[in-house]
Structure formats: structure tokens, C-alpha cells
Short mmCIF file of C-alpha atoms in Angstrom, two decimals:
data_model
loop_
_atom_site.label_atom_id
_atom_site.label_comp_id
_atom_site.label_asym_id
_atom_site.label_seq_id
_atom_site.Cartn_x
_atom_site.Cartn_y
_atom_site.Cartn_z
CA MET A 703 206.04 -34.15 -100.97
CA PHE A 704 202.02 -33.94 -100.36
CA VAL A 705 199.56 -33.94 -102.76
CA PRO A 706 198.12 -30.35 -101.88
CA LEU A 707 194.45 -30.19 -100.51
CA SER A 708 193.61 -28.34 -103.75
CA GLN A 709 194.41 -31.59 -105.55
CA LEU A 710 192.34 -33.70 -103.39
CA ILE A 711 190.87 -36.81 -105.29
CA LEU A 712 187.37 -36.94 -104.81
CA LYS A 713 184.80 -39.60 -105.85
CA SER A 714 181.13 -38.84 -105.30
CA THR A 715 177.89 -40.94 -105.26
CA LYS A 716 174.40 -40.02 -104.21
CA PHE A 717 174.99 -41.93 -101.09
CA TYR A 718 178.62 -42.23 -100.70
CA LYS A 719 181.56 -40.08 -101.00
CA TYR A 720 185.59 -40.73 -100.30
CA PHE A 721 188.45 -38.49 -99.57
CA ILE A 722 191.75 -39.93 -100.52
CA ILE A 723 195.02 -37.88 -99.68
CA GLN A 724 197.83 -39.71 -100.94
CA THR A 725 201.22 -38.85 -99.98
CA MET A 726 204.20 -39.48 -102.43
CA SER A 727 207.66 -40.59 -102.24
CA THR A 728 210.57 -38.26 -102.80
CA ASN A 729 212.55 -40.76 -104.96
CA SER A 730 211.73 -43.63 -107.07
CA LYS A 731 211.88 -46.26 -104.28
CA ILE A 732 208.31 -47.59 -103.74
CA TYR A 733 207.42 -48.30 -99.91
CA SER A 734 204.38 -50.06 -98.59
CA LYS A 735 201.23 -48.37 -98.35
CA VAL A 736 198.67 -48.24 -95.55
CA ALA A 737 195.09 -46.93 -95.84
CA VAL A 738 193.42 -45.19 -92.98
CA CYS A 739 189.51 -45.30 -92.97
CA GLN A 740 187.00 -42.79 -91.55
CA MET A 741 183.17 -43.66 -91.09
CA THR A 742 179.99 -42.75 -89.26
CA ALA A 743 178.73 -46.19 -87.89
CA THR A 744 175.30 -46.58 -86.59
CA ASN A 745 173.39 -49.33 -85.08
CA ASN A 746 172.42 -50.83 -88.64
CA LYS A 747 175.23 -53.45 -88.80
CA GLU A 748 174.47 -54.31 -92.68
CA LYS A 749 174.64 -50.56 -93.58
CA ASN A 750 178.16 -50.49 -91.97
CA LEU A 751 179.26 -53.56 -93.67
CA GLU A 752 178.54 -52.16 -96.96
CA ILE A 753 180.48 -49.15 -96.20
CA ILE A 754 183.37 -50.89 -94.93
CA LYS A 755 183.44 -53.05 -98.32
CA LYS A 756 183.73 -49.96 -99.96
CA LEU A 757 186.25 -48.46 -98.20
CA VAL A 758 188.25 -51.53 -98.47
CA LYS A 759 187.68 -51.77 -102.14
CA ASN A 760 188.75 -48.06 -102.52
CA SER A 761 191.96 -48.88 -100.43
CA SER A 762 192.79 -51.69 -102.47
CA GLU A 763 192.69 -49.43 -105.58
CA PHE A 764 195.35 -47.48 -104.01
CA GLU A 765 197.41 -50.38 -103.51
CA ALA A 766 197.22 -50.38 -99.46
CA LYS A 767 198.82 -53.41 -97.91
CA VAL A 768 197.29 -53.00 -94.76
CA VAL A 769 193.93 -51.26 -94.18
CA PHE A 770 192.82 -49.86 -90.99
CA LEU A 771 189.17 -49.57 -89.74
CA PRO A 772 188.13 -47.40 -86.65
CA GLU A 773 186.84 -48.57 -83.39
CA ALA A 774 183.60 -49.79 -83.11
CA CYS A 775 183.33 -50.09 -87.21
CA ASP A 776 180.91 -53.07 -86.49
CA TYR A 777 178.11 -50.80 -84.83
CA ILE A 778 177.62 -47.88 -82.42
CA ALA A 779 174.17 -48.64 -80.62
CA THR A 780 171.63 -46.27 -79.27
CA ASP A 781 172.00 -47.66 -75.62
CA ILE A 782 173.48 -50.69 -73.57
CA THR A 783 170.51 -53.17 -74.30
CA GLU A 784 171.03 -52.89 -78.14
CA ALA A 785 174.67 -53.19 -77.74
CA ARG A 786 174.58 -56.39 -76.06
CA SER A 787 172.23 -57.76 -78.36
CA LEU A 788 174.38 -57.00 -81.54
CA ALA A 789 177.61 -58.49 -80.23
CA GLU A 790 178.75 -61.42 -81.98
CA SER A 791 181.46 -64.02 -81.24
CA LEU A 792 184.61 -64.52 -83.01
CA ASN A 793 182.95 -67.41 -85.09
CA GLY A 794 179.93 -65.24 -86.05
CA PRO A 795 178.73 -64.15 -89.45
CA LEU A 796 180.18 -60.61 -89.66
CA LEU A 797 183.91 -61.57 -88.74
CA ALA A 798 183.58 -64.27 -91.40
CA GLU A 799 182.70 -61.09 -93.84
CA TYR A 800 185.71 -59.15 -92.74
CA LYS A 801 187.92 -62.34 -93.38
CA ASN A 802 186.50 -62.65 -96.64
CA LEU A 803 187.10 -59.13 -97.69
CA ALA A 804 190.81 -59.47 -96.56
CA LYS A 805 190.94 -62.80 -99.07
CA GLN A 806 189.26 -60.96 -101.82
CA TYR A 807 191.67 -57.83 -101.97
CA LYS A 808 194.78 -59.93 -100.93
CA LEU A 809 195.29 -57.10 -97.91
CA TRP A 810 195.60 -57.05 -94.24
CA LEU A 811 192.83 -55.66 -92.21
CA SER A 812 192.80 -54.15 -88.95
CA ILE A 813 189.28 -54.48 -87.68
CA GLY A 814 189.91 -51.54 -85.10
CA GLY A 815 187.00 -52.38 -82.94
CA PHE A 816 184.67 -55.41 -82.62
CA HIS A 817 182.22 -56.37 -80.00
CA GLU A 818 183.38 -59.68 -79.10
CA ARG A 819 180.92 -61.77 -77.24
CA LEU A 820 182.31 -64.56 -75.03
CA ASP A 821 179.26 -66.26 -73.25
CA GLU A 822 178.07 -63.23 -71.37
CA THR A 823 181.12 -61.08 -71.40
CA ILE A 824 181.87 -58.54 -74.03
CA TYR A 825 185.21 -57.24 -75.03
CA ASN A 826 186.04 -54.24 -77.37
CA SER A 827 188.49 -56.23 -79.31
CA HIS A 828 191.01 -55.18 -82.06
CA ILE A 829 191.32 -57.94 -84.48
CA LEU A 830 194.33 -58.12 -87.19
CA ILE A 831 193.59 -60.38 -90.26
CA ASP A 832 195.96 -61.38 -92.55
CA ASP A 833 195.52 -61.38 -96.57
CA CYS A 834 194.54 -65.34 -96.27
CA GLY A 835 191.87 -64.12 -94.08
CA GLU A 836 193.01 -65.89 -90.95
CA ILE A 837 193.23 -63.78 -87.65
CA LYS A 838 196.74 -63.13 -86.98
CA SER A 839 196.37 -61.17 -83.23
CA ILE A 840 193.58 -60.20 -80.98
CA TYR A 841 194.02 -57.36 -78.68
CA ARG A 842 191.12 -56.72 -76.26
CA LYS A 843 191.25 -52.94 -74.95
CA ILE A 844 192.54 -52.66 -71.60
CA HIS A 845 191.85 -49.15 -70.63
CA LEU A 846 188.17 -48.42 -70.61
CA PHE A 847 186.66 -44.93 -71.10
CA ASP A 848 184.77 -44.05 -67.59
CA VAL A 849 184.65 -40.51 -68.08
CA THR A 850 182.06 -38.15 -66.89
CA ILE A 851 182.57 -34.12 -67.49
CA PRO A 852 178.87 -32.45 -67.11
CA GLU A 853 180.20 -29.31 -68.30
CA LYS A 854 181.35 -30.77 -71.79
CA ASN A 855 178.38 -33.07 -72.04
CA ILE A 856 180.41 -36.22 -71.71
CA PHE A 857 178.78 -39.03 -70.09
CA LEU A 858 180.25 -42.28 -70.85
CA LYS A 859 181.07 -45.51 -68.84
CA GLU A 860 182.44 -48.11 -71.41
CA SER A 861 182.59 -50.65 -68.27
CA ASP A 862 178.90 -50.76 -68.44
CA LEU A 863 179.18 -53.05 -71.67
CA ASN A 864 182.58 -53.96 -72.17
CA THR A 865 185.14 -55.90 -69.95
CA GLY A 866 188.81 -54.74 -69.72
CA GLY A 867 191.35 -56.94 -71.30
CA SER A 868 194.28 -58.30 -69.55
CA GLN A 869 197.31 -58.19 -72.09
CA ILE A 870 199.59 -56.17 -74.25
CA CYS A 871 200.10 -57.88 -77.19
CA LEU A 872 203.31 -58.40 -78.88
CA PRO A 873 203.79 -56.58 -82.29
CA ILE A 874 202.96 -58.61 -85.33
CA ASN A 875 204.92 -58.61 -88.41
CA THR A 876 202.90 -57.49 -91.44
CA PRO A 877 203.93 -56.59 -94.97
CA VAL A 878 204.51 -52.80 -93.98
CA GLY A 879 206.44 -53.77 -90.80
CA LYS A 880 206.05 -54.48 -87.14
CA LEU A 881 202.58 -53.43 -85.91
CA ALA A 882 201.29 -52.93 -82.60
CA LEU A 883 197.56 -52.95 -81.63
CA SER A 884 195.87 -50.62 -79.04
CA THR A 885 192.67 -48.71 -79.10
CA CYS A 886 191.15 -45.55 -78.39
CA TYR A 887 191.61 -44.47 -74.79
CA ASP A 888 194.89 -46.37 -74.62
CA LEU A 889 196.33 -43.38 -76.43
CA ARG A 890 196.49 -41.34 -73.21
CA PHE A 891 198.50 -44.04 -71.51
CA PRO A 892 201.97 -43.63 -72.85
CA GLU A 893 203.26 -46.37 -70.93
CA GLN A 894 201.49 -49.12 -73.26
CA SER A 895 203.25 -47.56 -76.19
CA ILE A 896 206.72 -47.39 -74.70
CA LEU A 897 206.21 -51.15 -73.92
CA GLN A 898 205.29 -51.98 -77.22
CA THR A 899 208.12 -49.93 -78.70
CA LYS A 900 210.50 -52.09 -76.49
CA MET A 901 208.77 -55.19 -77.87
CA GLY A 902 209.94 -54.07 -81.50
CA ALA A 903 206.98 -51.91 -82.67
CA GLU A 904 207.58 -49.84 -85.80
CA ILE A 905 203.91 -48.92 -86.48
CA LEU A 906 201.54 -48.01 -83.47
CA SER A 907 197.72 -48.07 -84.23
CA TYR A 908 195.00 -46.44 -82.44
CA PRO A 909 191.51 -47.05 -84.02
CA SER A 910 189.14 -44.60 -82.22
CA ALA A 911 185.64 -42.85 -81.56
CA PHE A 912 186.96 -39.71 -79.76
CA THR A 913 184.24 -37.70 -78.70
CA LYS A 914 184.32 -34.21 -80.50
CA VAL A 915 184.91 -32.20 -77.46
CA THR A 916 188.20 -34.43 -76.37
CA GLY A 917 189.12 -34.78 -80.14
CA GLU A 918 189.19 -30.79 -80.78
CA ALA A 919 191.43 -30.62 -77.40
CA HIS A 920 193.63 -33.68 -77.55
CA TRP A 921 193.46 -35.84 -80.61
CA GLU A 922 196.26 -34.57 -83.08
CA VAL A 923 198.72 -33.76 -80.29
CA LEU A 924 198.26 -36.88 -78.30
CA LEU A 925 198.81 -38.96 -81.77
CA ARG A 926 202.10 -36.75 -82.68
CA ALA A 927 203.27 -37.30 -79.06
CA ARG A 928 203.11 -41.00 -79.33
CA ALA A 929 204.91 -40.99 -82.64
CA ILE A 930 207.66 -38.51 -81.50
CA GLU A 931 208.49 -40.12 -78.29
CA ASN A 932 208.52 -43.68 -79.60
CA GLN A 933 209.96 -42.79 -83.04
CA CYS A 934 207.17 -45.04 -84.82
CA TYR A 935 204.63 -44.39 -87.40
CA VAL A 936 201.30 -43.82 -85.86
CA VAL A 937 197.85 -44.97 -88.02
CA ALA A 938 194.44 -43.75 -86.43
CA ALA A 939 191.38 -44.72 -87.84
CA ALA A 940 188.36 -42.73 -86.50
CA GLN A 941 184.78 -42.55 -86.10
CA TYR A 942 183.15 -39.25 -87.63
CA GLY A 943 180.17 -37.27 -86.98
CA LYS A 944 176.50 -37.85 -85.39
CA HIS A 945 175.97 -41.45 -84.91
CA ASN A 946 172.77 -41.04 -83.01
CA ILE A 947 171.35 -38.47 -80.52
CA LYS A 948 173.63 -39.39 -78.04
CA ARG A 949 177.21 -39.92 -79.85
CA VAL A 950 179.09 -37.59 -81.84
CA SER A 951 182.91 -38.49 -83.03
CA PHE A 952 185.75 -35.96 -83.95
CA GLY A 953 186.96 -37.84 -87.24
CA GLN A 954 190.39 -36.76 -88.55
CA SER A 955 191.81 -40.09 -89.54
CA MET A 956 195.51 -39.67 -89.66
CA ILE A 957 198.80 -41.23 -90.46
CA VAL A 958 201.86 -39.82 -88.51
CA ASP A 959 205.38 -40.30 -89.31
CA PRO A 960 208.31 -41.04 -86.72
CA TRP A 961 209.34 -37.25 -86.60
CA GLY A 962 205.51 -36.33 -85.64
CA LYS A 963 204.52 -34.94 -89.29
CA ILE A 964 201.25 -35.80 -90.49
CA LEU A 965 201.54 -37.64 -93.67
CA ALA A 966 197.92 -37.81 -94.46
CA ALA A 967 194.48 -36.97 -92.82
CA CYS A 968 190.77 -37.19 -93.35
CA GLU A 969 187.95 -34.21 -92.42
CA LYS A 970 187.40 -33.35 -88.80
CA TYR A 971 183.84 -32.93 -87.75
CA THR A 972 182.58 -29.42 -87.53
CA GLY A 973 178.94 -29.96 -87.15
CA GLY A 974 175.86 -31.11 -89.09
CA GLU A 975 174.15 -34.23 -90.12
CA GLU A 976 176.17 -35.50 -92.91
CA ALA A 977 178.25 -38.75 -92.59
CA ASN A 978 181.60 -39.10 -93.72
CA GLU A 979 183.64 -42.02 -95.31
CA SER A 980 186.78 -41.27 -96.44
CA VAL A 981 190.10 -42.96 -96.72
CA ALA A 982 193.71 -41.30 -96.17
CA VAL A 983 196.72 -43.12 -97.86
CA ALA A 984 200.58 -42.86 -97.02
CA GLU A 985 203.82 -44.87 -97.41
CA ILE A 986 205.45 -46.55 -94.52
CA ASN A 987 209.30 -45.82 -95.35
CA LYS A 988 211.29 -48.00 -92.97
CA ASP A 989 214.50 -46.00 -93.89
CA VAL A 990 213.19 -42.80 -92.50
CA LEU A 991 212.23 -44.68 -89.30
CA VAL A 992 215.81 -46.16 -89.07
CA LYS A 993 217.32 -42.79 -89.63
CA ILE A 994 215.49 -41.13 -87.04
CA ARG A 995 216.25 -43.84 -84.31
CA GLN A 996 219.88 -43.59 -85.25
CA GLU A 997 220.33 -39.89 -85.29
CA MET A 998 218.54 -39.43 -82.10
CA PRO A 999 218.42 -42.79 -80.18
CA VAL A 1000 216.26 -42.11 -77.09
CA PHE A 1001 215.44 -45.68 -76.47
CA LYS A 1002 219.46 -46.18 -75.89
CA HIS A 1003 219.46 -42.92 -73.76
CA ARG A 1004 216.91 -44.21 -71.06
CA ARG A 1005 218.31 -44.21 -67.71
CA ASN A 1006 217.41 -47.78 -66.76
CA ASP A 1007 219.63 -47.56 -63.81
CA ILE A 1008 217.14 -44.65 -62.49
CA TYR A 1009 213.89 -45.97 -63.82
CA SER A 1010 212.25 -48.63 -66.04
CA LEU A 1011 208.98 -49.76 -67.38
CA ASN A 1012 208.31 -53.36 -67.70
CA LEU A 1013 205.25 -55.76 -67.84
CA LEU A 1014 204.27 -56.98 -64.26
CA ARG A 1015 203.14 -60.61 -65.64
CA GLU A 1016 205.97 -61.43 -67.92
CA GLU A 1017 207.17 -64.71 -65.83
CA THR A 1018 204.35 -65.26 -63.60
CA ASN A 1019 201.88 -68.33 -63.64
CA GLN A 1020 198.85 -66.53 -62.65
CA ILE A 1021 195.97 -67.80 -64.03
CA ASP A 1022 192.19 -66.93 -63.63
CA ASP A 1023 189.56 -69.68 -64.02
CA ASN A 1024 187.18 -66.84 -65.49
CA GLU A 1025 190.22 -65.65 -68.14
CA THR A 1026 189.76 -67.12 -72.00
CA PHE A 1027 192.82 -67.83 -74.21
CA HIS A 1028 192.87 -67.62 -77.85
CA PHE A 1029 193.59 -71.14 -79.83
CA ALA A 1030 193.09 -69.65 -83.55
CA ASP A 1031 189.46 -69.06 -83.70
CA LYS A 1032 188.65 -71.17 -80.83
CA VAL A 1033 188.50 -70.21 -76.93
CA ILE A 1034 190.37 -72.09 -74.24
CA PRO A 1035 188.87 -71.55 -70.85
CA GLY A 1036 191.34 -70.58 -67.98
CA SER A 1037 190.01 -73.44 -65.89
CA THR A 1038 191.98 -75.85 -68.38
CA VAL A 1039 194.89 -73.66 -68.31
CA PHE A 1040 197.71 -74.97 -65.90
CA CYS A 1041 201.03 -73.26 -66.97
CA ARG A 1042 201.66 -69.57 -68.59
CA SER A 1043 204.62 -68.11 -69.31
CA ARG A 1044 205.43 -64.71 -70.97
CA TYR A 1045 204.48 -65.78 -74.40
CA SER A 1046 203.09 -69.21 -74.04
CA TYR A 1047 200.45 -71.32 -71.98
CA ALA A 1048 199.61 -74.86 -71.65
CA PHE A 1049 196.20 -76.63 -71.48
CA THR A 1050 194.72 -79.82 -70.92
CA ASN A 1051 193.66 -81.73 -74.05
CA LEU A 1052 189.76 -82.52 -74.95
CA ARG A 1053 190.62 -85.48 -76.58
CA CYS A 1054 193.88 -87.47 -75.47
CA VAL A 1055 195.97 -90.03 -77.38
CA VAL A 1056 197.45 -91.08 -74.05
CA PRO A 1057 196.54 -90.11 -70.43
CA GLY A 1058 198.56 -86.76 -70.03
CA HIS A 1059 198.48 -85.58 -73.46
CA VAL A 1060 198.58 -81.85 -73.21
CA LEU A 1061 199.28 -78.73 -75.61
CA VAL A 1062 201.55 -76.08 -75.37
CA SER A 1063 200.66 -72.73 -77.36
CA THR A 1064 201.83 -69.63 -78.17
CA LEU A 1065 199.61 -66.71 -76.55
CA ARG A 1066 199.65 -64.73 -79.60
CA VAL A 1067 197.57 -66.27 -82.55
CA ALA A 1068 200.50 -67.45 -85.36
CA ASN A 1069 200.07 -70.24 -88.15
CA LYS A 1070 203.71 -71.39 -88.07
CA LEU A 1071 207.01 -71.23 -86.31
CA MET A 1072 208.46 -68.99 -88.70
CA ASP A 1073 205.91 -66.54 -87.75
CA LEU A 1074 207.12 -66.25 -84.44
CA THR A 1075 209.71 -63.88 -82.88
CA LYS A 1076 213.18 -65.29 -81.57
CA GLU A 1077 211.74 -64.41 -78.10
CA GLU A 1078 208.58 -66.31 -78.63
CA ILE A 1079 210.38 -69.28 -80.13
CA GLU A 1080 212.69 -69.39 -77.16
CA ASP A 1081 210.13 -68.98 -74.54
CA LEU A 1082 207.80 -71.49 -76.17
CA PHE A 1083 210.32 -74.61 -76.10
CA GLN A 1084 211.64 -73.62 -72.88
CA THR A 1085 207.91 -74.00 -71.45
CA THR A 1086 207.69 -77.14 -73.38
CA VAL A 1087 210.43 -78.59 -71.47
CA ARG A 1088 209.05 -77.69 -68.28
CA VAL A 1089 205.68 -78.99 -69.41
CA GLN A 1090 207.24 -82.13 -70.21
CA ARG A 1091 208.95 -82.76 -66.98
CA THR A 1092 205.82 -82.11 -65.25
CA VAL A 1093 203.65 -84.50 -67.20
CA GLU A 1094 206.06 -87.16 -67.14
CA GLN A 1095 206.44 -86.76 -63.03
CA GLU A 1096 202.40 -86.84 -62.81
CA TYR A 1097 202.21 -89.77 -65.03
CA LYS A 1098 204.96 -91.70 -63.93
CA ALA A 1099 206.51 -91.90 -67.32
CA ASN A 1100 210.51 -91.41 -68.40
CA SER A 1101 210.01 -90.62 -71.96
CA SER A 1102 207.69 -88.25 -74.00
CA THR A 1103 206.73 -87.59 -77.63
CA VAL A 1104 206.95 -83.85 -78.30
CA THR A 1105 206.01 -82.95 -81.97
CA VAL A 1106 204.73 -79.77 -83.88
CA GLN A 1107 202.49 -80.24 -86.90
CA ASP A 1108 203.77 -77.11 -88.67
CA GLY A 1109 201.17 -76.50 -91.35
CA PRO A 1110 198.08 -78.18 -92.65
CA PHE A 1111 199.92 -80.73 -94.90
CA ALA A 1112 201.98 -81.83 -91.72
CA GLY A 1113 198.64 -82.52 -90.02
CA GLN A 1114 198.03 -79.30 -88.40
CA THR A 1115 194.10 -78.76 -87.81
CA ILE A 1116 194.17 -75.62 -86.04
CA PRO A 1117 195.91 -72.88 -87.64
CA HIS A 1118 197.86 -72.20 -84.52
CA VAL A 1119 201.19 -72.84 -83.65
CA HIS A 1120 201.31 -75.57 -80.65
CA VAL A 1121 203.29 -78.28 -79.37
CA HIS A 1122 201.95 -81.91 -78.55
CA ILE A 1123 203.39 -83.44 -75.32
CA LEU A 1124 202.61 -87.21 -74.75
CA PRO A 1125 203.98 -88.82 -71.94
CA ARG A 1126 205.08 -92.50 -73.05
CA LYS A 1127 205.40 -95.62 -71.19
CA GLN A 1128 206.74 -99.04 -72.35
CA GLY A 1129 204.14 -100.93 -74.19
CA ASP A 1130 201.63 -98.22 -74.60
CA PHE A 1131 201.37 -98.99 -78.40
CA GLN A 1132 201.88 -102.31 -80.14
CA ARG A 1133 204.17 -100.52 -82.42
CA ASN A 1134 205.95 -97.38 -81.30
CA ASP A 1135 205.47 -95.30 -84.18
CA ASP A 1136 201.76 -95.91 -84.18
CA VAL A 1137 201.55 -92.99 -81.74
CA TYR A 1138 201.92 -90.80 -84.69
CA LEU A 1139 198.98 -92.21 -86.90
CA GLN A 1140 196.72 -91.98 -83.47
CA LEU A 1141 197.94 -88.51 -83.24
CA ALA A 1142 196.95 -87.63 -86.83
CA LYS A 1143 193.37 -88.60 -86.55
CA HIS A 1144 192.85 -87.69 -82.84
CA ASP A 1145 190.97 -84.82 -83.48
CA ARG A 1146 188.99 -85.73 -86.41
CA ASP A 1147 185.04 -85.52 -86.27
CA ASP A 1148 184.98 -89.34 -87.44
CA ASN A 1149 187.14 -90.58 -84.17
CA PRO A 1150 184.99 -92.65 -81.97
CA SER A 1151 186.99 -91.57 -78.95
CA PRO A 1152 184.93 -90.00 -76.65
CA LEU A 1153 185.32 -86.24 -75.82
CA ARG A 1154 186.37 -85.27 -72.21
CA SER A 1155 184.31 -83.03 -70.33
CA GLY A 1156 185.21 -79.53 -69.13
CA GLU A 1157 185.28 -80.47 -65.54
CA GLU A 1158 187.61 -83.35 -66.33
CA MET A 1159 189.90 -81.12 -68.21
CA ALA A 1160 189.75 -78.64 -65.37
CA GLU A 1161 190.63 -81.12 -62.81
CA GLU A 1162 193.61 -82.23 -64.39
CA ALA A 1163 194.60 -78.61 -65.10
CA ARG A 1164 194.32 -78.19 -61.26
CA ARG A 1165 196.46 -81.20 -60.43
CA LEU A 1166 199.14 -79.93 -62.87
CA ARG A 1167 199.24 -76.15 -61.67
CA LYS A 1168 200.46 -77.09 -58.53
CA TYR A 1169 203.85 -78.22 -60.25
CA PHE A 1170 204.11 -74.39 -61.49
CA LEU A 1171 203.56 -72.54 -58.15
#
């Protein structure tokens, strides 16, 4: 049953208010709660952060396991120049604050839209942080909102600021289920959500800053449609109201169940200058999801003999030197990557224990092997064998040390699953097992061995790529 709107829980201060709509389960079994947040971001990053801290604290009080923030929760600038100047890298102070929030309240945090700076490139990045403050996934928005409708006073070209992403991320195992990351305009492209559901998604997320005009026309119907056609929960955190003289957002953050029923929602924007910071809370009931999928098995009824929808780059080795890859919170230049599979990639090493020492990592940021899906594990080690064969051929070796340091007490210094491959030759170490001592200290700051240049690493990658064409 729902809490009636007449019983809406309201907390007010002079500057700040929350609306919390909480659904109640129909029996004594407790399911995992999620909180969807709504705010009116401005170009004041410090003020936006203070609002987010209050929203997260309030969500924690309602025992939410995962908290969802809207697109552009870091800021909404007044113009392109200001937007560029405010963007930060993943190593910047703002993301550090978000990580600390997740750790402080022991909950997962969906940063629905973060202006991620990589050199001169800016991405609209949806970042998922776990309750230990670690980044679990980074999705860079692939569909950019370049729309002009003069009669409706819509003149927006997202590509003036942001570069589009190139990858649909695998759903992530969270305390409330397998979560798929998307952002705002992606909502209008059902192919993306269908692919995510085929990958195992149980919850689709659409942090947004829908305009008032498009929100009034399409917001609710699109969210409910994505929930119904994919038989997934949909969680959509939204920006609300007047951000500046140019930008107005529709609001109505909501949580929808797999039958298309709205479980909880925040206010719609109807006009005025007042900001709105609010939280809607609902429970994710996996039994409901399973029951709906069993009673109406639409994915089993799809006619794959007539039509099919698949990722185009699943098994290719297409690598763009200008592309970047994530290695925990570090950025790996595409120029140093020489092999790419559906779920993994291989790249050259900054400091090698032996010539040809390379790494194979998962495309998705995951801390340990146990965090990977069955498909990711299979792909990671199949790719490892291919790369091992290649480096042995290139470096004229017939043996390799292949090792995974799975966790910090096993020597892992980068919290992202990766495999070390070291082509071995007779006599390369006085004692054969000394390789492990050297591996343990090869990336420490006090290691006197010189770091390789980017060009040296890129040249090695170019030589190795020829084996994967």
C-alpha cells in the first residue's frame, strides 16, 4: 500500500525542505530501499554539494541502500565557458567529497551526471560509488541532447560542451539488484535499455534534467514504458525548476515498478522561483520482478529468428588512440591499449619487471574477481590466454608468469581486477621465484627503476596490435 499524499512527511527549515514519499510493503518481509533525489542545481558548486549532503543524510535516515542523484548534480552553468571552467577530473576534490559521503553513510551513491574532465575533453558521466567509497562503474552518456524547437523555446546543444561516450556498461551488482546506468536523453532510445536488460539488468536508472516542456509531454510516459517493456524497476532522479535565466527543469523524480506502477515521486515544476530539494523512497521487491517476468515472459517470446538486437563492438579489436580507458581512478590512454574484447582490454605497462610485461583488465571497474559476472570472468581469462600467446611470440619466450593480485593484502595496489602477464626466459632471475618479489614492488613509489615514456608504451602497443587484427 502507498502512504497517501495527505500523510506526506514534511521537514522544513528556512532555506531547505524535503518531501519524502515512502512505500510500504504488503507483508512483514523487508526489501531493499532506494532513494531518488530531486534538486535545483546552480553554478554554485559549494551550495550544490551542501544540498546533496542533506539529501544523502535524509535518505540514510530512511535506510536507503542506494541513493540516486540527478544529472548535473555537480552544477548547471550559465554558459559554455563557465561550464568548462567548473569541470573536474575523477581525481578532483568534488568526487572525493562524494566518495566520503558514501563511506560516511554506508550506502551506494549514484552520481547521475558529473562533468568529467579528461585533458581538454568533457564527458557527462554517470558514476556509481559503493559503500566503501570506491567507484564501481563509470558510464559516459552516449546520446547527447542536440535539439532545437523554436516554437517551444528549446535551444540546447549538449555536444557544444560534452563528448559522447562509446560504451554501454554492464549492469552492476548492488545491494538492491543489478543496476544499469543511463542518463537523461538515453531514455528516448529503447534499444539501450533492451540491451541492458539482456545483460541482466533488474533496475534501469535515468538521472535527468528534462526541460519543463518535454517533461510535461513525455517524462512519465517514457519512464513507465521503459519499466513495462523491460520488466525492470526504473529509478529516475531529476533536476527541478529554474536554474538560471536559460534553464528550467521539470522535476518529478520517480521510482516505477516492473508493471509500470509509480511507487514514489517528487513534485513537478509548475512555475515560480522556489527551488525544490526532495527525496522519494521505495522498496525494491525482487519477488515482484521475478513474478512479472515469469507470468509474461516477453524476452523469451522475442522472435530472434526474425529480428535481433546486439552490441556492434562485442568482439572487435577497434581501438582509437584518442579513446581513454578506466583503470580504477586512473586513465589509460588508448594509444597504450593493444587488445580489446567484449569485457576486457590489454595495455602496456608503465614500469616492467621483464620486457613484455603487460596487463589485462576488465573494461568495467571491479575490485575483485568475485565482483565479476560469469561472462566477464570467461572473457578476462580467454583474453589473457590470447595476450600471453602474443607476448611470448613477440618476445621469443616459451613460458609466462601469469598472476592476479586479488585484494590489497595480496599485493593489489590498483583496486581494479587485472592480470599481470610476464614472458619468461631461462635465467631471467637468479632464483626463479624472485619474480614475485620484483612484482610486489614494481609499482611502488620508492622503486628506483625508471618509468617508461608514453611514446615508448605506445610504440610497444602498436607492435602488439598487429597480432589482433
